[in-house]
Coordinates of C-alpha atoms in Angstrom, one line a residue:
M191 CA 110.9 79.9 113.0
T192 CA 110.7 79.7 109.5
D193 CA 113.2 78.3 107.7
E194 CA 114.8 81.4 106.2
T195 CA 116.4 80.0 103.1
T196 CA 113.1 79.5 101.4
T197 CA 110.4 81.8 103.2
P198 CA 111.0 85.3 102.9
R199 CA 111.5 87.1 106.3
P200 CA 109.3 90.5 106.3
H201 CA 111.8 92.6 107.8
D202 CA 114.5 91.6 105.8
D203 CA 112.4 92.1 102.5
A204 CA 111.8 95.6 103.5
R205 CA 115.3 96.1 104.2
N206 CA 115.9 95.1 100.6
V207 CA 113.5 97.0 98.7
S208 CA 112.7 100.2 100.8
V209 CA 116.5 101.8 99.8
G210 CA 115.0 102.7 96.8
E211 CA 117.7 102.3 94.4
R212 CA 117.1 103.5 90.7
P213 CA 118.2 101.4 87.9
D214 CA 120.6 103.8 86.6
G215 CA 122.3 104.3 89.6
G216 CA 120.8 107.6 90.7
W217 CA 119.2 108.7 94.0
T218 CA 115.9 108.4 95.5
V219 CA 114.9 110.8 97.8
K220 CA 111.4 109.5 100.0
V221 CA 110.1 112.2 102.5
C222 CA 107.9 110.9 105.0
A223 CA 104.6 112.3 104.6
G224 CA 102.4 110.5 107.4
T225 CA 100.5 112.5 109.6
A226 CA 103.6 113.4 112.3
C227 CA 106.0 114.3 109.8
V228 CA 103.4 116.8 107.8
F229 CA 102.2 118.2 110.8
A230 CA 106.0 118.9 111.6
G231 CA 106.4 120.7 108.2
S232 CA 107.5 117.9 105.6
M233 CA 105.8 119.0 102.6
A234 CA 107.5 121.8 102.9
V235 CA 110.8 119.6 103.0
Y236 CA 109.5 118.0 100.0
D237 CA 109.0 121.2 98.2
A238 CA 112.5 122.0 98.6
F239 CA 114.1 118.9 97.7
V240 CA 112.5 119.4 94.6
Q241 CA 113.7 122.9 94.1
E242 CA 116.7 122.4 95.3
V243 CA 117.2 119.3 93.1
R244 CA 116.2 121.3 89.9
E245 CA 118.5 124.3 91.0
A246 CA 121.5 121.8 91.4
G247 CA 121.4 120.6 87.7
L248 CA 120.5 117.2 89.3
A249 CA 117.2 116.5 88.2
D250 CA 117.5 113.7 85.8
Q251 CA 119.7 112.2 88.8
V252 CA 117.5 112.5 91.6
D253 CA 114.0 111.2 92.4
V254 CA 112.2 112.8 94.8
S255 CA 108.7 111.5 96.2
I256 CA 106.9 110.8 99.3
I257 CA 105.9 107.6 101.8
G258 CA 103.8 107.0 104.4
C259 CA 105.1 107.1 108.0
H260 CA 108.5 105.8 108.2
G261 CA 108.1 104.9 112.2
L262 CA 110.5 107.3 113.9
C263 CA 107.8 110.0 114.6
S264 CA 110.2 111.4 117.4
M265 CA 112.6 112.4 114.6
S266 CA 109.9 114.5 112.3
P267 CA 109.9 115.4 109.3
V268 CA 112.0 112.4 108.2
A269 CA 113.7 112.0 105.0
V270 CA 115.5 108.7 103.8
L271 CA 118.1 108.5 100.8
S272 CA 118.7 105.6 98.5
D273 CA 121.8 104.9 100.3
D274 CA 119.6 104.2 103.3
T275 CA 120.6 107.3 105.0
L276 CA 118.0 108.8 107.2
Y277 CA 117.8 112.6 107.8
G278 CA 115.7 114.2 110.6
H279 CA 114.2 116.8 111.8
L280 CA 114.8 118.7 108.6
K281 CA 113.8 122.2 107.9
P282 CA 113.7 123.6 104.4
R283 CA 116.8 125.4 105.1
D284 CA 118.6 122.1 105.6
V285 CA 118.2 120.5 102.5
A286 CA 120.0 122.7 100.3
K287 CA 123.0 121.5 102.4
V288 CA 121.7 117.9 102.1
V289 CA 121.4 118.2 98.5
D290 CA 124.7 119.9 98.0
E291 CA 127.1 117.7 100.4
H292 CA 125.5 114.4 100.0
L293 CA 123.8 114.0 96.5
R294 CA 126.6 116.0 94.8
N295 CA 129.3 115.0 96.9
G296 CA 128.4 111.6 98.7
R297 CA 129.2 113.2 101.9
P298 CA 126.1 112.4 104.8
V299 CA 125.5 116.1 106.7
E300 CA 126.3 114.5 110.3
R301 CA 124.2 117.0 112.5
F302 CA 120.9 115.5 110.8
L303 CA 121.3 111.9 111.4
Y304 CA 120.0 110.1 114.5
K305 CA 121.6 110.0 117.7
D306 CA 122.3 107.4 119.9
A307 CA 120.7 108.5 123.3
Q308 CA 123.0 106.0 125.2
T309 CA 126.2 106.4 123.2
G310 CA 125.9 109.9 121.9
E311 CA 126.8 108.6 118.3
R312 CA 125.6 109.6 115.0
I313 CA 124.1 106.6 112.9
R314 CA 123.6 107.2 109.1
D315 CA 122.1 103.7 108.1
W316 CA 118.4 103.9 109.6
H317 CA 118.7 99.5 109.4
D318 CA 121.1 100.0 112.2
I319 CA 119.1 102.1 114.6
G320 CA 117.8 100.1 117.6
F321 CA 114.2 101.5 116.9
Y322 CA 114.3 99.6 113.3
K323 CA 116.6 96.5 114.0
A324 CA 114.0 95.1 116.9
Q325 CA 111.3 95.4 114.6
T326 CA 109.7 92.5 112.1
R327 CA 107.2 94.1 109.6
I328 CA 104.6 92.4 108.0
A329 CA 101.1 94.7 108.7
L330 CA 103.4 97.6 108.2
R331 CA 105.5 96.2 105.4
D332 CA 105.1 98.8 102.5
V333 CA 104.2 101.9 105.2
G334 CA 107.2 103.8 104.8
V335 CA 108.6 102.3 101.3
I336 CA 106.1 103.3 98.8
D337 CA 104.4 105.9 97.7
P338 CA 100.7 105.6 99.5
E339 CA 99.1 107.7 96.5
S340 CA 100.8 105.3 93.6
L341 CA 99.2 102.0 92.7
D342 CA 102.2 101.2 90.3
E343 CA 104.7 101.2 93.7
Y344 CA 101.9 99.3 95.4
L345 CA 101.8 96.7 92.2
A346 CA 105.7 96.6 92.1
R347 CA 105.8 95.3 95.3
G348 CA 103.5 92.0 94.4
G349 CA 100.2 94.2 95.0
Y350 CA 97.1 92.5 94.7
E351 CA 98.5 89.0 93.3
A352 CA 97.6 87.5 96.5
A353 CA 94.1 88.6 95.8
R354 CA 94.8 87.3 92.2
T355 CA 95.5 83.8 93.9
A356 CA 92.8 83.6 96.2
L357 CA 90.0 84.2 93.5
T358 CA 91.5 82.4 90.4
T359 CA 93.0 79.2 92.4
M360 CA 91.5 78.9 95.8
T361 CA 87.9 78.2 97.3
P362 CA 86.2 80.4 99.9
E363 CA 86.8 77.5 102.2
Q364 CA 90.4 77.3 100.8
V365 CA 90.8 81.0 101.9
I366 CA 89.6 80.4 105.3
Q367 CA 91.3 77.3 106.1
E368 CA 94.6 79.3 105.3
V369 CA 93.7 82.4 107.5
T370 CA 92.4 79.9 110.1
D371 CA 95.9 78.0 110.1
S372 CA 98.1 81.7 110.3
G373 CA 96.7 81.9 113.7
I374 CA 95.7 85.3 113.3
R375 CA 93.5 86.9 115.8
G376 CA 91.9 90.4 115.6
R377 CA 94.0 93.3 115.8
G378 CA 91.6 95.3 117.0
G379 CA 91.5 94.7 120.4
A380 CA 89.1 91.5 121.5
G381 CA 91.8 89.1 119.8
F382 CA 89.3 86.5 118.4
P383 CA 90.2 84.3 115.8
T384 CA 89.9 85.5 112.4
G385 CA 89.1 82.5 110.6
V386 CA 86.8 81.3 113.2
K387 CA 84.9 84.9 112.7
W388 CA 84.8 84.4 108.7
K389 CA 84.2 80.8 109.1
F390 CA 80.4 82.0 110.9
A391 CA 80.0 84.9 108.4
H392 CA 80.6 82.5 105.6
Q393 CA 78.3 79.8 107.0
S394 CA 75.6 81.9 107.5
Q395 CA 72.6 81.7 104.8
S396 CA 71.8 85.1 102.9
D397 CA 71.3 86.4 99.6
V398 CA 73.1 89.3 100.8
K399 CA 76.5 89.7 103.1
Y400 CA 78.4 92.5 103.9
L401 CA 82.0 93.2 104.6
S402 CA 83.6 96.2 107.0
C403 CA 86.7 97.5 108.3
N404 CA 86.6 99.3 111.5
A405 CA 88.9 101.9 110.9
D406 CA 87.4 104.0 113.9
E407 CA 90.8 104.1 116.0
G408 CA 90.2 106.7 118.9
D409 CA 92.4 105.8 121.6
P410 CA 94.5 108.4 123.0
G411 CA 97.8 108.0 121.7
A412 CA 96.8 105.1 119.2
F413 CA 98.1 106.0 115.5
M414 CA 98.8 102.6 113.9
D415 CA 94.9 102.1 111.9
C416 CA 95.8 105.7 110.3
S417 CA 99.3 105.4 109.6
I418 CA 98.8 101.7 107.7
L419 CA 95.8 103.7 105.6
E420 CA 97.8 107.0 105.3
G421 CA 101.1 104.5 103.9
D422 CA 99.2 101.6 102.2
P423 CA 95.8 101.8 101.8
H424 CA 95.6 99.3 99.0
A425 CA 97.0 96.5 101.6
V426 CA 93.7 97.1 103.2
I427 CA 92.0 97.3 100.0
E428 CA 93.1 93.7 98.8
G429 CA 92.8 92.4 102.3
M430 CA 89.0 93.1 102.2
L431 CA 88.8 91.7 98.4
I432 CA 90.2 88.1 99.5
G433 CA 87.7 88.8 102.4
S434 CA 84.7 89.3 100.5
W435 CA 85.8 86.3 98.3
A436 CA 85.8 84.0 101.1
I437 CA 82.6 85.1 103.2
G438 CA 80.4 85.6 100.2
A439 CA 79.7 89.5 100.4
H440 CA 79.4 91.7 97.0
E441 CA 79.5 95.0 99.2
G442 CA 82.1 96.4 101.9
Y443 CA 82.3 99.6 104.0
V444 CA 85.3 101.0 105.5
Y445 CA 84.2 103.0 108.6
V446 CA 87.0 105.3 109.1
R447 CA 86.7 108.7 111.4
A448 CA 86.8 111.8 109.7
E449 CA 89.2 113.3 112.1
Y450 CA 92.0 111.3 110.1
P451 CA 91.8 113.8 107.1
L452 CA 94.8 112.3 105.2
A453 CA 93.9 109.0 105.8
V454 CA 90.5 109.7 104.0
K455 CA 91.8 111.4 101.0
R456 CA 94.5 108.7 100.7
L457 CA 92.3 105.8 100.8
T458 CA 89.6 107.7 98.5
K459 CA 92.4 107.9 95.9
A460 CA 93.2 104.1 96.5
V461 CA 89.4 103.1 96.0
A462 CA 89.1 105.0 92.8
D463 CA 92.7 103.6 91.0
A464 CA 91.4 100.2 92.2
E465 CA 88.1 100.4 90.7
E466 CA 89.7 102.0 87.5
R467 CA 92.3 98.8 87.0
G468 CA 89.5 96.4 87.6
F469 CA 90.4 95.5 91.2
L470 CA 87.2 96.6 92.4
G471 CA 84.1 96.6 91.0
G472 CA 82.3 93.6 88.6
D473 CA 84.2 91.3 87.1
V474 CA 87.6 90.9 89.1
F475 CA 90.6 89.3 87.7
G476 CA 87.8 87.8 85.0
T477 CA 86.5 85.9 87.7
G478 CA 82.9 87.4 87.5
W479 CA 83.2 88.2 90.9
E480 CA 81.9 91.5 92.0
F481 CA 82.9 93.3 95.2
N482 CA 82.3 97.4 95.5
L483 CA 83.9 99.3 98.6
H484 CA 82.5 102.4 100.0
L485 CA 83.7 104.7 102.7
K486 CA 81.4 106.0 105.7
L487 CA 83.1 108.9 107.6
G488 CA 82.5 108.6 111.4
A489 CA 81.9 111.7 113.4
G490 CA 84.8 110.5 116.4
A491 CA 82.6 108.7 118.5
F492 CA 84.6 106.4 120.6
V493 CA 82.0 104.2 121.0
C494 CA 81.6 103.4 117.7
G495 CA 84.7 101.9 117.7
E496 CA 82.1 98.8 119.1
E497 CA 81.2 96.5 116.3
T498 CA 77.4 96.9 116.9
A499 CA 77.7 100.6 117.6
L500 CA 79.7 101.1 114.4
I501 CA 76.9 99.0 112.2
A502 CA 74.1 101.1 113.7
S503 CA 76.3 104.5 112.4
I504 CA 76.3 102.8 109.0
E505 CA 73.0 102.6 108.9
G506 CA 72.6 106.0 109.4
K507 CA 71.6 105.5 113.3
R508 CA 72.9 107.0 116.6
G509 CA 76.2 104.6 117.0
M510 CA 75.0 103.1 120.3
P511 CA 75.8 99.3 120.8
R512 CA 72.8 96.9 121.3
A513 CA 72.9 93.5 123.3
R514 CA 74.5 90.5 121.7
P515 CA 73.5 87.6 120.2
P516 CA 72.7 87.8 117.7
F517 CA 76.2 88.3 116.6
P518 CA 77.2 90.5 113.4
A519 CA 78.0 87.3 111.3
V520 CA 74.6 86.3 111.7
S521 CA 72.4 89.6 111.6
G522 CA 74.7 92.7 111.2
L523 CA 74.6 95.9 108.6
W524 CA 70.8 95.9 107.7
G525 CA 70.2 92.9 109.5
R526 CA 72.4 90.6 107.2
P527 CA 75.7 88.5 107.8
T528 CA 78.3 91.0 108.6
N529 CA 82.0 90.5 108.9
I530 CA 83.8 93.0 110.8
N531 CA 87.8 93.2 111.2
N532 CA 90.0 96.4 112.4
V533 CA 92.3 97.7 109.6
E534 CA 95.5 95.9 110.6
T535 CA 93.9 92.8 110.7
W536 CA 92.9 93.1 106.5
A537 CA 96.2 94.5 106.0
N538 CA 98.1 91.2 107.0
V539 CA 95.6 89.0 105.2
P540 CA 97.7 89.6 101.6
W541 CA 100.9 88.7 103.3
I542 CA 98.9 85.4 104.7
I543 CA 97.9 84.5 101.5
A544 CA 101.2 85.1 99.6
H545 CA 103.3 83.8 101.8
G546 CA 101.4 80.8 103.5
A547 CA 99.7 80.2 107.0
A548 CA 102.9 78.7 108.0
A549 CA 105.0 81.5 107.6
Y550 CA 103.0 84.0 109.3
A551 CA 102.0 81.1 112.3
A552 CA 106.1 81.0 112.5
Y553 CA 106.0 84.3 114.1
G554 CA 104.8 85.0 117.6
S555 CA 103.7 83.0 120.5
E556 CA 101.6 79.3 120.6
K557 CA 98.6 81.4 121.2
C558 CA 98.9 85.0 119.8
R559 CA 100.7 84.0 116.0
G560 CA 102.2 86.5 113.5
T561 CA 103.3 90.6 114.8
K562 CA 101.3 93.3 116.1
A563 CA 101.6 97.0 115.4
F564 CA 101.9 99.3 118.2
S565 CA 102.0 103.3 118.7
L566 CA 104.7 104.4 121.3
A567 CA 104.2 107.3 122.8
G568 CA 105.0 109.2 126.0
K569 CA 108.3 109.9 127.8
L570 CA 110.0 107.5 125.0
V571 CA 112.9 108.3 123.3
N572 CA 112.0 106.5 120.2
G573 CA 108.2 107.4 119.8
G574 CA 106.3 106.2 116.6
L575 CA 105.1 103.5 115.0
A576 CA 106.6 99.7 115.4
E577 CA 105.6 96.4 114.7
V578 CA 106.9 93.1 116.6
P579 CA 106.2 89.6 117.0
M580 CA 103.7 88.7 119.4
G581 CA 105.2 87.1 122.7
S582 CA 107.9 90.1 122.7
T583 CA 108.2 91.4 126.2
L584 CA 107.1 94.8 127.2
R585 CA 110.9 95.5 128.3
E586 CA 112.2 94.4 124.7
V587 CA 109.4 97.0 122.8
I588 CA 110.2 99.9 125.5
F589 CA 113.7 99.8 125.6
D590 CA 114.8 97.8 122.1
V591 CA 112.7 99.8 120.0
G592 CA 111.3 102.6 122.3
G593 CA 115.1 103.1 122.7
G594 CA 114.3 103.2 127.1
I595 CA 113.2 106.7 128.6
K596 CA 113.8 110.5 127.5
D597 CA 116.1 112.3 129.9
G598 CA 117.5 109.2 131.7
R599 CA 114.5 109.0 133.5
E600 CA 113.4 106.2 135.5
F601 CA 110.5 104.0 133.4
K602 CA 107.6 104.2 136.1
A603 CA 104.4 102.2 134.1
V604 CA 103.1 101.9 130.5
Q605 CA 99.0 102.4 129.6
L606 CA 98.0 99.4 127.2
G607 CA 95.1 99.4 125.3
G608 CA 93.9 103.1 125.7
P609 CA 91.2 104.1 127.8
S610 CA 90.3 100.8 127.5
G611 CA 93.2 99.1 128.7
G612 CA 95.5 99.5 132.3
C613 CA 98.6 100.4 133.5
V614 CA 101.4 97.8 133.9
P615 CA 104.3 98.6 136.2
A616 CA 107.9 98.1 136.2
S617 CA 107.9 95.2 137.9
L618 CA 106.0 93.6 135.0
L619 CA 108.6 94.8 132.1
D620 CA 109.1 90.9 131.0
T621 CA 105.6 90.5 130.6
P622 CA 105.1 88.6 127.0
V623 CA 102.9 90.7 124.7
D624 CA 100.1 88.6 124.2
Y625 CA 96.8 88.8 124.7
E626 CA 96.3 85.9 128.0
S627 CA 99.3 87.5 129.4
L628 CA 98.5 91.2 129.2
A629 CA 94.7 90.2 130.3
A630 CA 96.4 88.9 133.4
T631 CA 97.8 92.1 134.7
G632 CA 94.8 93.6 134.2
A633 CA 96.0 95.2 131.0
I634 CA 95.1 94.5 127.4
V635 CA 96.6 94.6 124.0
G636 CA 93.9 96.7 122.7
S637 CA 94.3 98.1 119.2
G638 CA 97.8 98.9 120.1
G639 CA 98.3 101.8 121.9
M640 CA 101.2 102.4 124.4
V641 CA 101.7 105.1 126.6
V642 CA 105.1 105.1 128.5
A643 CA 105.5 107.1 132.1
D644 CA 108.2 107.8 134.0
D645 CA 108.7 109.0 137.8
T646 CA 107.2 112.1 137.1
T647 CA 103.8 110.7 136.3
C648 CA 101.1 110.9 138.7
M649 CA 99.2 107.7 138.8
V650 CA 96.0 108.7 140.1
D651 CA 95.9 111.4 137.5
L652 CA 96.9 109.4 134.9
A653 CA 93.9 106.9 135.8
K654 CA 91.7 110.2 136.0
Y655 CA 92.6 111.2 132.5
F656 CA 91.5 108.0 131.0
L657 CA 88.2 108.2 132.6
Q658 CA 87.8 111.5 131.8
F659 CA 87.9 110.1 128.7
T660 CA 85.4 107.1 128.6
Q661 CA 83.1 109.0 130.9
K662 CA 82.9 111.7 128.0
E663 CA 82.7 109.2 125.2
S664 CA 79.8 106.7 126.8
C665 CA 76.9 106.9 124.3
G666 CA 74.6 107.0 127.8
K667 CA 72.3 103.8 126.7
C668 CA 73.5 101.6 130.0
V669 CA 73.1 103.3 133.6
P670 CA 76.4 101.4 134.9
C671 CA 78.4 103.1 132.5
R672 CA 76.5 106.8 132.0
L673 CA 76.5 107.5 135.6
G674 CA 78.9 105.0 137.2
T675 CA 81.8 106.6 135.5
K676 CA 80.6 109.8 136.5
R677 CA 80.4 109.1 140.4
M678 CA 84.5 107.2 139.7
L679 CA 85.5 110.5 138.0
E680 CA 84.1 112.8 140.7
I681 CA 85.9 110.6 143.3
L682 CA 89.2 110.8 141.2
E683 CA 88.6 114.7 141.0
R684 CA 88.1 114.6 144.8
I685 CA 91.2 112.8 145.4
T686 CA 93.4 114.6 143.2
A687 CA 92.1 117.8 144.8
G688 CA 93.4 117.0 147.9
E689 CA 90.0 116.8 149.5
G690 CA 90.0 112.5 149.6
R691 CA 88.3 110.9 152.2
E692 CA 88.6 107.6 153.7
G693 CA 87.4 104.6 151.9
D694 CA 87.9 106.4 148.7
V695 CA 89.8 104.0 147.5
E696 CA 87.7 101.1 148.4
R697 CA 84.6 102.7 146.8
L698 CA 86.4 103.4 143.8
E699 CA 87.2 99.1 143.7
S700 CA 83.7 98.3 144.5
M701 CA 82.1 100.4 141.6
A702 CA 84.3 99.6 139.3
L703 CA 84.0 95.8 139.3
N704 CA 80.2 96.6 139.5
I705 CA 80.1 98.5 136.0
K706 CA 82.6 95.8 134.3
R707 CA 79.9 93.2 135.5
T708 CA 77.0 95.3 134.6
S709 CA 78.0 97.4 131.6
L710 CA 76.2 96.8 128.1
C711 CA 79.2 96.5 125.8
G712 CA 83.0 96.7 125.7
L713 CA 83.3 100.5 126.5
G714 CA 81.5 100.2 130.1
Q715 CA 83.3 96.7 130.3
T716 CA 86.5 98.2 130.2
A717 CA 86.5 101.7 131.4
P718 CA 87.5 100.8 134.6
N719 CA 90.5 99.2 133.7
P720 CA 92.9 101.9 134.2
V721 CA 91.5 102.7 137.7
L722 CA 91.6 99.2 138.5
T723 CA 95.3 99.0 138.1
T724 CA 96.8 101.9 138.8
I725 CA 95.1 101.2 142.3
R726 CA 96.7 97.5 141.9
Y727 CA 100.1 98.8 141.5
F728 CA 100.2 101.9 142.8
R729 CA 97.9 101.8 145.6
D730 CA 100.7 104.2 147.8
E731 CA 99.6 106.8 145.3
Y732 CA 96.3 106.7 146.1
E733 CA 96.8 106.6 149.9
A734 CA 99.3 109.3 149.7
H735 CA 97.0 111.7 148.1
V736 CA 93.7 110.7 150.4
R737 CA 95.7 110.5 153.8
E738 CA 98.4 112.8 153.5
K739 CA 97.3 115.2 150.9
R740 CA 100.3 114.6 148.8
C741 CA 101.1 113.9 145.5
P742 CA 104.3 111.9 145.3
A743 CA 104.8 112.7 141.7
G744 CA 104.2 116.7 142.2
K745 CA 102.1 116.8 139.3
C746 CA 98.5 117.4 141.2
E747 CA 98.5 121.1 141.4
A748 CA 96.2 121.6 144.4
L749 CA 99.1 119.4 146.5
I750 CA 101.8 121.3 145.4
A751 CA 103.7 124.5 145.6
Y752 CA 106.6 126.1 143.8
A753 CA 109.6 127.7 145.7
I754 CA 113.0 128.8 144.7
D755 CA 116.3 127.2 146.3
P756 CA 118.4 130.3 147.4
D757 CA 121.2 128.2 148.0
A758 CA 121.0 127.5 144.0
C759 CA 119.4 130.8 142.9
T760 CA 121.8 133.0 141.0
G761 CA 119.6 135.8 140.7
C762 CA 119.3 136.0 137.1
M763 CA 115.8 136.9 136.9
L764 CA 114.6 135.1 133.8
C765 CA 112.2 133.1 136.1
A766 CA 110.9 136.6 137.1
K767 CA 110.9 138.2 133.5
K768 CA 108.6 134.6 132.2
C769 CA 106.4 134.3 134.9
P770 CA 103.1 135.1 133.3
T771 CA 101.9 136.4 137.1
A772 CA 104.9 138.5 137.8
C773 CA 104.6 136.6 141.4
I774 CA 108.6 136.3 141.3
S775 CA 110.2 139.0 143.2
G776 CA 113.9 139.7 144.2
E777 CA 117.3 141.8 143.2
K778 CA 119.3 140.9 140.1
K779 CA 122.2 138.9 141.4
Q780 CA 120.2 137.8 144.5
P781 CA 118.0 134.9 145.3
H782 CA 114.7 135.7 144.3
V783 CA 111.1 134.5 146.2
I784 CA 107.8 133.5 144.7
D785 CA 104.5 134.4 146.1
T786 CA 102.9 131.2 146.6
A787 CA 99.4 133.1 147.0
E788 CA 99.8 134.3 143.6
C789 CA 101.6 131.3 141.9
I790 CA 99.3 129.7 139.6
K791 CA 102.0 126.6 139.3
C792 CA 102.3 126.9 135.5
D793 CA 105.6 125.5 135.5
T794 CA 107.2 128.1 133.3
C795 CA 109.7 129.2 135.9
R796 CA 111.2 125.6 136.4
Q797 CA 111.3 125.1 132.7
V798 CA 113.3 128.3 131.9
C799 CA 115.5 128.2 135.4
K800 CA 118.9 127.0 133.8
F801 CA 120.1 126.2 137.8
D802 CA 117.9 124.0 138.9
A803 CA 116.7 126.2 141.5
V804 CA 113.0 126.4 141.3
K805 CA 111.7 123.0 143.2
V806 CA 108.4 121.6 143.5
R807 CA 107.5 120.3 146.9
S808 CA 104.5 118.6 148.1
G809 CA 101.7 118.0 150.9
D810 CA 102.7 119.0 154.1
L811 CA 106.6 119.8 153.4
V812 CA 105.1 122.7 151.2
A813 CA 104.4 125.1 153.8
A814 CA 108.1 124.1 155.6
V815 CA 110.0 124.4 152.3
A816 CA 108.4 127.9 151.3
A817 CA 109.7 128.9 154.7
A818 CA 112.8 127.7 154.7
C819 CA 113.4 128.8 151.4
E820 CA 112.4 132.5 152.3
G821 CA 114.9 132.3 155.4
D822 CA 112.3 131.3 157.8
E823 CA 113.0 128.8 160.8
G824 CA 109.8 127.2 160.1

């Protein structure tokens, strides 16, 4: 690791600045305005703070502003005060109490503080929450710290100084060498060394070159790139400005999906502000260097995350991949040399130039330097946006950062890398998070999505879900992907419907391997991964579905039935009142019965029952359990 006395540590750096103290000792209130918090009503909370502060006569003592995603999305909406208090799950009606108790009288309001799932302790200072303590933030250094719509706040954090250094004191070759020595590899999924890619584009001979940012993040459960664009758009712009100097490109494109309206809005403003201040356009920093940046909105096609399909889409063509070589570094946009990196990669570049390659390389593992941002989703206590050193284990990410599994359930698996990734079981929790280690499990780092499954998750159904996504998103250009994924999906649908046949599992494996070997692009080559890894680690679940017509997790509707345990049922009638098909009958204070022929398996009865009397049973046990619950001998 680096010498802490000489090299700034990014997490400590974030701690020192993010408190947002005013020089005069007044308060700051920063309301999270990332997508999750906005969806949960954070802008109404922001308005309430502005109003309550004004009405309390504290307007000259309290600054209220927005920030990007603070990370702990499971606490949305979040507000952070300048004494590092983090409040979560706030409603506009709660703000008056926070203003009166905390801002006026200095007494934190405990019921809005984070509650530790293990100890039940309320934690005031956000730095002491396990979710944050286990992180090291470089790409996310300013996300959740600054107002993403304020260029001045970015500049106050040293923004554009790395670009100034690169353009005024370094040659393009020196910049490329610094990026190469840092050891950073592309954070979009493939993990190709960034410096090597830049070198190829730099060495390509052409009077016109292009730069592109791949912001077409489309994995279900992934939101790292979106959060960076929403929370720190200038970091990406500055990274691209440095990259333009390194490879010799005067034009750049950010290919961002239109389904990210907040990211598009803030990125559009950031580009305009950068142009106005002279960080984009002609004669940047008085060097005579010109770099212009354009936004291209994608229509949400997953395949456009593949670089040749992305290039086609920017050119106005249908987003379909092509065979390589030639690679984009030789022939990309309009046949010219083009360098493409994803959002997170670009966001790391200014930090590397500012702190030096050695400082970045001090984090991570031997083959995978630096840090990686992840979106944590699924059955976790702490869902949200996190960044950890490469080489951290899955156990550390899921249990130290993620806080473990919700409701005390058992960890079962984690899907890494989205639809192109794979499922890693509990037995491999100590696998390091790096490209080679995860590839050995059958999964991939991917862009950084982690979807955690507990013991109630059906792995066959999960594989079907991801294959439905990739089959739908296939561009259809090559037969293996277009038809192969369709045939695989048909088999999975048959298995989960209770109509699986002997040999189906073997057929899935054979088809999956053929599709991986013969598909044109990365979408088809990785689409079978969720199926292959779930068969590899959870083959018994597939066999239970096929041979026993049983779903061990009790999730596949065709293989389950609902019944009420007469010994646990109190006859409160709540389930009968909530049942949408009125298939539950019984007298008050007497055990109730479910008519399985009319039951649509919506799960409402089980969710509303306060006595755990509603049971879900699978396979051949269904009829026997139902009969027993009705008082039959059966």
